[in-house]
């Protein structure tokens, strides 16, 4: 019995971004830049995939992970709200990280 899942290229990009986020967040803590936000990013980077995986195990066969997340979000499941908040935070963290590093390069020039 096989469940629907997202394509392999999606999972490769997804885990590559998570590993990059984790590495850059640790690097930011070491360099003492955006320290508190980087700690939160590390927490979300570790907990969100684990919580998503655990809660996607019992999904219906005809749904992939994303469809299951959206369906649970519409029903108000706490784990799906946490997951969306976590991914949103990581997206904002990336924008802040890139913006601050770009500003540093411009100022240094």
mmCIF file of C-alpha atoms in Angstrom:
data_model
loop_
_atom_site.group_PDB
_atom_site.id
_atom_site.type_symbol
_atom_site.label_atom_id
_atom_site.label_comp_id
_atom_site.label_asym_id
_atom_site.label_seq_id
_atom_site.Cartn_x
_atom_site.Cartn_y
_atom_site.Cartn_z
ATOM 1 C CA UNK A 1 0.000 0.000 0.000
ATOM 2 C CA UNK A 2 1.595 3.255 -1.193
ATOM 3 C CA UNK A 3 0.534 6.750 -0.247
ATOM 4 C CA UNK A 4 0.720 9.736 -2.519
ATOM 5 C CA UNK A 5 3.764 11.877 -1.880
ATOM 6 C CA UNK A 6 5.404 14.946 -3.290
ATOM 7 C CA UNK A 7 8.068 14.419 -5.990
ATOM 8 C CA UNK A 8 11.651 13.552 -5.074
ATOM 9 C CA UNK A 9 13.018 16.869 -6.386
ATOM 10 C CA UNK A 10 10.763 18.688 -3.902
ATOM 11 C CA UNK A 11 12.143 16.658 -0.989
ATOM 12 C CA UNK A 12 15.725 17.233 -2.121
ATOM 13 C CA UNK A 13 15.207 21.014 -2.210
ATOM 14 C CA UNK A 14 13.245 20.953 1.054
ATOM 15 C CA UNK A 15 15.942 19.127 3.028
ATOM 16 C CA UNK A 16 18.723 21.125 1.376
ATOM 17 C CA UNK A 17 17.030 24.363 2.510
ATOM 18 C CA UNK A 18 16.535 23.002 6.027
ATOM 19 C CA UNK A 19 20.188 21.982 6.294
ATOM 20 C CA UNK A 20 21.301 25.347 4.877
ATOM 21 C CA UNK A 21 19.042 27.193 7.319
ATOM 22 C CA UNK A 22 20.378 25.195 10.234
ATOM 23 C CA UNK A 23 23.986 25.786 9.203
ATOM 24 C CA UNK A 24 23.560 29.504 8.561
ATOM 25 C CA UNK A 25 21.640 29.973 11.816
ATOM 26 C CA UNK A 26 24.483 28.335 13.759
ATOM 27 C CA UNK A 27 26.959 30.505 11.837
ATOM 28 C CA UNK A 28 24.917 33.618 12.739
ATOM 29 C CA UNK A 29 24.990 32.680 16.421
ATOM 30 C CA UNK A 30 28.746 32.171 16.303
ATOM 31 C CA UNK A 31 29.183 35.568 14.584
ATOM 32 C CA UNK A 32 26.741 37.110 17.113
ATOM 33 C CA UNK A 33 24.399 38.437 14.414
ATOM 34 C CA UNK A 34 20.642 38.058 14.862
ATOM 35 C CA UNK A 35 21.395 35.757 17.798
ATOM 36 C CA UNK A 36 17.898 35.403 19.278
ATOM 37 C CA UNK A 37 16.203 35.079 15.883
ATOM 38 C CA UNK A 38 18.754 32.462 14.851
ATOM 39 C CA UNK A 39 18.046 30.420 17.986
ATOM 40 C CA UNK A 40 14.333 30.476 17.164
ATOM 41 C CA UNK A 41 15.168 29.511 13.561
ATOM 42 C CA UNK A 42 17.132 26.499 14.803
ATOM 43 C CA UNK A 43 14.234 25.444 17.032
ATOM 44 C CA UNK A 44 11.748 25.714 14.152
ATOM 45 C CA UNK A 45 14.191 24.062 11.737
ATOM 46 C CA UNK A 46 14.345 20.993 13.977
ATOM 47 C CA UNK A 47 10.797 20.798 15.358
ATOM 48 C CA UNK A 48 8.645 21.661 12.327
ATOM 49 C CA UNK A 49 9.796 18.752 10.101
ATOM 50 C CA UNK A 50 9.512 16.281 12.987
ATOM 51 C CA UNK A 51 6.011 17.425 13.939
ATOM 52 C CA UNK A 52 4.935 17.452 10.282
ATOM 53 C CA UNK A 53 6.274 13.945 9.749
ATOM 54 C CA UNK A 54 4.623 12.539 12.858
ATOM 55 C CA UNK A 55 1.265 14.067 11.982
ATOM 56 C CA UNK A 56 1.433 13.094 8.304
ATOM 57 C CA UNK A 57 1.818 9.402 9.053
ATOM 58 C CA UNK A 58 -1.932 8.852 9.499
ATOM 59 C CA UNK A 59 -3.073 10.874 6.484
ATOM 60 C CA UNK A 60 -5.550 9.411 3.987
ATOM 61 C CA UNK A 61 -4.046 7.484 1.066
ATOM 62 C CA UNK A 62 -5.300 9.901 -1.592
ATOM 63 C CA UNK A 63 -3.590 12.951 -0.016
ATOM 64 C CA UNK A 64 0.019 14.046 -0.251
ATOM 65 C CA UNK A 65 1.747 15.857 2.610
ATOM 66 C CA UNK A 66 0.852 19.370 1.430
ATOM 67 C CA UNK A 67 -2.827 18.541 0.850
ATOM 68 C CA UNK A 68 -2.966 16.958 4.311
ATOM 69 C CA UNK A 69 -1.382 20.041 5.898
ATOM 70 C CA UNK A 70 -3.902 22.370 4.222
ATOM 71 C CA UNK A 71 -6.822 20.133 5.131
ATOM 72 C CA UNK A 72 -5.718 20.020 8.775
ATOM 73 C CA UNK A 73 -5.159 23.783 8.756
ATOM 74 C CA UNK A 74 -8.748 24.281 7.582
ATOM 75 C CA UNK A 75 -9.904 22.105 10.482
ATOM 76 C CA UNK A 76 -7.834 24.161 12.929
ATOM 77 C CA UNK A 77 -5.365 21.469 14.006
ATOM 78 C CA UNK A 78 -2.735 22.907 16.342
ATOM 79 C CA UNK A 79 0.137 21.055 14.651
ATOM 80 C CA UNK A 80 -0.734 22.520 11.249
ATOM 81 C CA UNK A 81 -0.919 26.051 12.664
ATOM 82 C CA UNK A 82 2.477 25.523 14.345
ATOM 83 C CA UNK A 83 3.893 24.214 11.068
ATOM 84 C CA UNK A 84 2.644 27.195 9.034
ATOM 85 C CA UNK A 85 3.917 29.633 11.682
ATOM 86 C CA UNK A 86 7.287 27.838 11.687
ATOM 87 C CA UNK A 87 7.684 27.893 7.898
ATOM 88 C CA UNK A 88 6.577 31.542 7.804
ATOM 89 C CA UNK A 89 9.133 32.444 10.462
ATOM 90 C CA UNK A 90 11.899 30.656 8.544
ATOM 91 C CA UNK A 91 10.943 32.539 5.391
ATOM 92 C CA UNK A 92 11.058 35.884 7.238
ATOM 93 C CA UNK A 93 14.348 34.873 8.877
ATOM 94 C CA UNK A 94 15.868 34.211 5.437
ATOM 95 C CA UNK A 95 14.725 37.633 4.185
ATOM 96 C CA UNK A 96 16.173 39.332 7.260
ATOM 97 C CA UNK A 97 19.420 37.395 6.981
ATOM 98 C CA UNK A 98 19.843 38.200 3.289
ATOM 99 C CA UNK A 99 18.822 41.846 3.750
ATOM 100 C CA UNK A 100 21.193 42.388 6.675
ATOM 101 C CA UNK A 101 24.098 40.685 4.894
ATOM 102 C CA UNK A 102 23.422 42.735 1.729
ATOM 103 C CA UNK A 103 23.325 45.927 3.799
ATOM 104 C CA UNK A 104 26.618 44.969 5.449
ATOM 105 C CA UNK A 105 28.247 44.453 2.039
ATOM 106 C CA UNK A 106 26.941 47.808 0.739
ATOM 107 C CA UNK A 107 28.131 49.671 3.845
ATOM 108 C CA UNK A 108 31.540 47.977 3.699
ATOM 109 C CA UNK A 109 32.078 48.935 0.046
#
